Amino acid sequence: MNFKHFIYALCASVCLSFASCKQKETLEKANDLKISEGFENPLGFYNATPTFSWKLPVLDNNKSQSAYQIVVASRPDLLPENADLWNSKKQNSAKSTWVKYQGEKLKSRQKVYWQVKYWNQDKESSSWSDIHHFELGLLNNSDWKAKWIGLDTKKEKIIGIQKNILHRPQYLRKNFKISNTIVSARLYITAKGVFDVALNGKDVSDDIMPPGYTPYKKRIETITYDVTNLIESGQNTIGVELAAGWHSGRLGWMKKFWLDTETPKILCQLELTMKDGSKEIILSDDSWKATTKGPIRLASIYDGETYDANLEMPNWTTNNFIDNNWKPVNEFPISNDIRLEPKRHTTVKSKIKLTTKQIFQKDGAIIFDLEQNMVGVPLIKVPMKKGQTLKIRFAEMLSPDGTFYTENYRGALSTNYYTAKEDGIIEYMPKFTFHGFRYVELSGFDTTKNPSKNWVTGFVQYSDFEKNGTFTSSHPKLNQLQSNIVWGLRGNFFDIPTDCPQRDERMGWTGDAQVFGPTSMFNADVYKFWASWLQSVRESQFDNGGIPWVVPDVLYNNKVSAGWGDVCTIIPWKIYMRTGDENILQENFEMMKAWVSFHESKAKNYISTMGFFADWLQPLPENGDNRGDTSKSLIGTAFFAHSANLTAKTAKVLGKTKEFEKYNSLYKTVAKSFEKKFFSNGKVIKVSETQTSYLLALAFGLLSDQHKEVAKTHLLRKIAEADTHLRTGFLGTPLLSEVLDATGEIDLMYKLLFNETYPSWFYSINQGATTIWERWNSYSKVEGFNPQKMNSLNHYAYGAIGEWMYERIAGIAPIEAGYKKIRIAPQPRNPLTSASASVQVPHGKVASSWEIKGDKFHLNITIPPNTLAKVLLPANTNKGFLLNESDFVENTNVKLEYKREDAFELLVQPGVYKFTSSLNK
């Protein structure tokens, strides 16, 4: 062969090899690319060292991942071959979630593009994914050149009903001129207060009350908006409405902090990139002008909004407005004591519209019933006459005689007013407040017109997350309970996890959060929501390690509570088990350790003296105390041990061996002291014997093995003494299903769940509940509201039962963190004949749906790629079962691991399967 022929042959060989490589890229590309806690293509992102996650497509030949490659670049045209920020190279790993960025250092404003490809279990490669991107916000205070601005609203000396200072909403504006053609415009903005911003007469966003609620003395979140399409050539105008919000309004009950709240202010920086590459910046500074003489006269989270249409200022955010009578603003420097950081979870949005279902007339007013307790605001379209003032009130429930009931709102007026400037149909939706309500009462309208259902539409508002899971069953009341759980979540995830959305509280109560958190993670995509709030918990932690009652802390009382402060260990661990993301543990580990040290400082011989809320709102307490009958010392000691145990587990995951040994030893020591102090041979001694006392001991592993069965017997006795009803409050209720399940008492748990009488989950449903209540008996159709002070009808804590419904009735639970290994083990019992659930886990969709027909049990499941499932198929195992409608024959996808008396234990590869078994009758 001469040289020329050799070259031809070599070239042909290379081409064939290249073609062969291309042909091997037969797999469908990865999908659902996300960064960090689940962000997709975010703008104004908070983290310069993100993690990357993706999902494998559901394909017959996609069981698992054997390798991946990530490429990251500063421009999309550099991908995939010329990634200039990071090329992970091919990594032989099954990891498809939380892969840490290890490339060039990223900086504020930077836009970053990335792709991923994977190889499956057979070493076949996928094509490259679609290009995804993220853009960082302003990460440092030094990135800000703008100044805080606002008017001195204290000078107006407006005093509220609680002797608190009221800040009139401000309207701020600035004209500016653009001489070049822009290619990009970013508005970086935040407020000490809440804001709404417009450019050239157009709303910049549909966000509700941004920037949100954080520990303002430590951190204020900033928002980034892409306003490229709103900027015009030549003259432009930016306008901002500003109200007190959480920052400068009254919150909680510490009145001394309301008397002199800081004047609301805005901070904004409009950065423009021109076609020629030059840049211009429009800053908030003393060149702006402002007024408090706009139509929103007053705005308060608790008390509502007052709007006077006579003071409307048409086109005030456009170039055609004359602002000669407006005042120059005051300017204030940025303080480095308060960090300005991009918002790390989604803003609140109007998510759902509810129409009026019924109209009533009572005492000269019209009542509109939406037939669903909700949180948000109403859109009002009502006929009025000039000069009339419309009064808009809210209620969660009517009294049995049909009268409007607002006493459970306590000190929150929760009332809006609208004054009409002319005759006709007015359209009004409050902007800087929110309400918890099912009923809307209107008075002060044109009474010559007949009321219509379209006068009131409810706009349901909550942090902008999407549904993550579903649950349904053959039982209408269980389905209503699931609906109530979901609506309680929607109602109380208004930028932070609140206790209630309607009365003069609406605070981030830590105890409520720790009991409901796990259930919320199934129902909604709330990882970023919880991660953000946990940052606020870290920032609010006291110097001595204590965790305040509420976060952000607006009580400033330096008080703590066992079971409440333990949110700082429980929620990170629960998130880790749901997601598999070690970063949530890393972020919170120091806080966890400090909290355990605080527990230790409040203990004598490892027995806690901490106390406070105990088993809050236990029903029918013998001592008549809202804190229930269970010993505060017992509760405190139990949570001391539990937090030490979770901290030990966290240390182990993070590879911190010495700290694991330290906290594991502490856990065992506290557990021994607990048993010695409060138990004798498995029975509670020296303190009140309650269901919760046994539940804590058994759930947290605080008893020696030989005494656990005896303790269970005493727990069953306490339940029997209560006529087979629960006697648990906020802390005991989430443990009830966990312990009864773990000890094999599933029939009893079903009985408790399906009880119809007080106290039970169905009792409130029988009284018309459409959300979870604060008390087991907050309201009765016959007697009306419970006469005690706290009667929120939207209080998610007892919705914690949802976790058991999904994991045990439907049967979906993680065996390994992040659902890398999944358990499908439904527990069918009367009165159910079917149940189904689905949930989006880090690797994809998991589903379990079962139905009983005659003596046959039908189970349909979906297992996502890159996971493995252990399936317990209920059955009479003396008979065989069907797989996909054929007699089961063991194969590579489904293996029979073990045959129990009442179930087949199977090891199942990713895929969709139908099982049919025979049941004992």
XYZ file of N, CA and C in Angstrom, residues 605-608 634 636-645 663-679 696-698 700-705 707-708:
129
model
N -28.095 16.702 85.080
C -27.910 15.249 84.982
C -28.646 14.694 83.764
N -28.602 15.477 82.701
C -29.187 15.131 81.388
C -30.714 15.119 81.388
N -31.319 15.655 82.411
C -32.775 15.792 82.454
C -33.117 17.263 82.215
N -33.957 17.504 81.232
C -34.213 18.866 80.772
C -35.057 19.681 81.747
N -40.154 15.804 80.761
C -40.094 14.597 79.930
C -39.983 14.971 78.452
N -38.905 17.826 77.162
C -37.628 18.467 76.908
C -36.488 17.469 76.817
N -36.504 16.480 77.705
C -35.448 15.475 77.699
C -35.532 14.608 76.445
N -36.755 14.265 76.048
C -36.944 13.450 74.846
C -36.405 14.171 73.605
N -36.707 15.445 73.486
C -36.230 16.189 72.324
C -34.730 16.477 72.415
N -34.203 16.602 73.612
C -32.751 16.711 73.803
C -32.076 15.479 73.186
N -32.581 14.303 73.544
C -32.016 13.068 72.999
C -32.203 13.003 71.485
N -33.383 13.345 71.022
C -33.681 13.239 69.599
C -32.794 14.165 68.774
N -32.621 15.388 69.226
C -31.769 16.320 68.490
C -30.312 15.874 68.519
N -29.864 15.307 69.641
C -28.499 14.771 69.700
C -28.341 13.627 68.697
N -29.363 12.786 68.591
C -29.325 11.662 67.658
C -29.287 12.147 66.211
N -21.840 12.932 69.549
C -23.287 13.143 69.666
C -24.033 11.828 69.793
N -23.504 10.770 69.239
C -24.126 9.461 69.424
C -24.014 9.018 70.874
N -22.859 9.292 71.471
C -22.667 8.973 72.889
C -23.597 9.817 73.758
N -23.726 11.087 73.401
C -24.624 11.968 74.154
C -26.060 11.471 74.057
N -26.478 11.103 72.851
C -27.839 10.580 72.653
C -28.084 9.387 73.566
N -27.165 8.444 73.604
C -27.337 7.247 74.426
C -27.383 7.583 75.912
N -26.550 8.561 76.307
C -26.520 8.972 77.714
C -27.838 9.615 78.123
N -28.348 10.509 77.280
C -29.619 11.170 77.582
C -30.759 10.155 77.594
N -30.726 9.205 76.647
C -31.771 8.184 76.592
C -31.803 7.361 77.886
N -30.632 6.983 78.378
C -30.569 6.217 79.630
C -31.104 7.041 80.797
N -30.732 8.318 80.840
C -31.220 9.195 81.918
C -32.730 9.377 81.816
N -33.223 9.505 80.599
C -34.670 9.635 80.371
C -35.410 8.424 80.936
N -34.945 7.229 80.569
C -35.640 6.019 81.020
C -35.563 5.875 82.543
N -34.413 6.181 83.084
C -34.246 6.051 84.536
C -35.132 7.034 85.298
N -35.288 8.243 84.749
C -36.053 9.283 85.426
C -37.557 9.092 85.287
N -38.009 8.742 84.105
C -39.442 8.812 83.814
C -40.109 7.452 83.642
N -39.354 6.355 83.620
C -39.940 5.035 83.382
C -39.424 4.018 84.384
N -43.322 9.571 72.620
C -41.978 10.152 72.566
C -40.916 9.108 72.877
N -41.164 8.325 73.902
C -40.188 7.313 74.315
C -39.959 6.281 73.219
N -41.053 5.853 72.568
C -40.938 4.810 71.557
C -40.440 5.369 70.220
N -38.538 8.005 69.640
C -37.160 8.506 69.678
C -36.155 7.470 70.181
N -36.619 6.229 70.407
C -35.700 5.164 70.804
C -35.072 5.391 72.163
N -35.883 5.721 73.165
C -35.348 6.111 74.471
C -35.487 5.024 75.531
N -35.993 3.857 75.150
C -36.188 2.780 76.109
C -35.302 1.597 75.744
N -34.866 0.866 76.755
C -34.094 -0.350 76.505
C -34.994 -1.383 75.839
N -34.398 -2.257 75.079
C -35.162 -3.190 74.243
C -36.169 -4.005 75.046
N -37.923 -3.263 77.445
C -39.062 -2.520 77.990
C -39.963 -1.917 76.915
N -39.564 -2.040 75.648
C -40.348 -1.405 74.579
C -41.726 -2.031 74.434
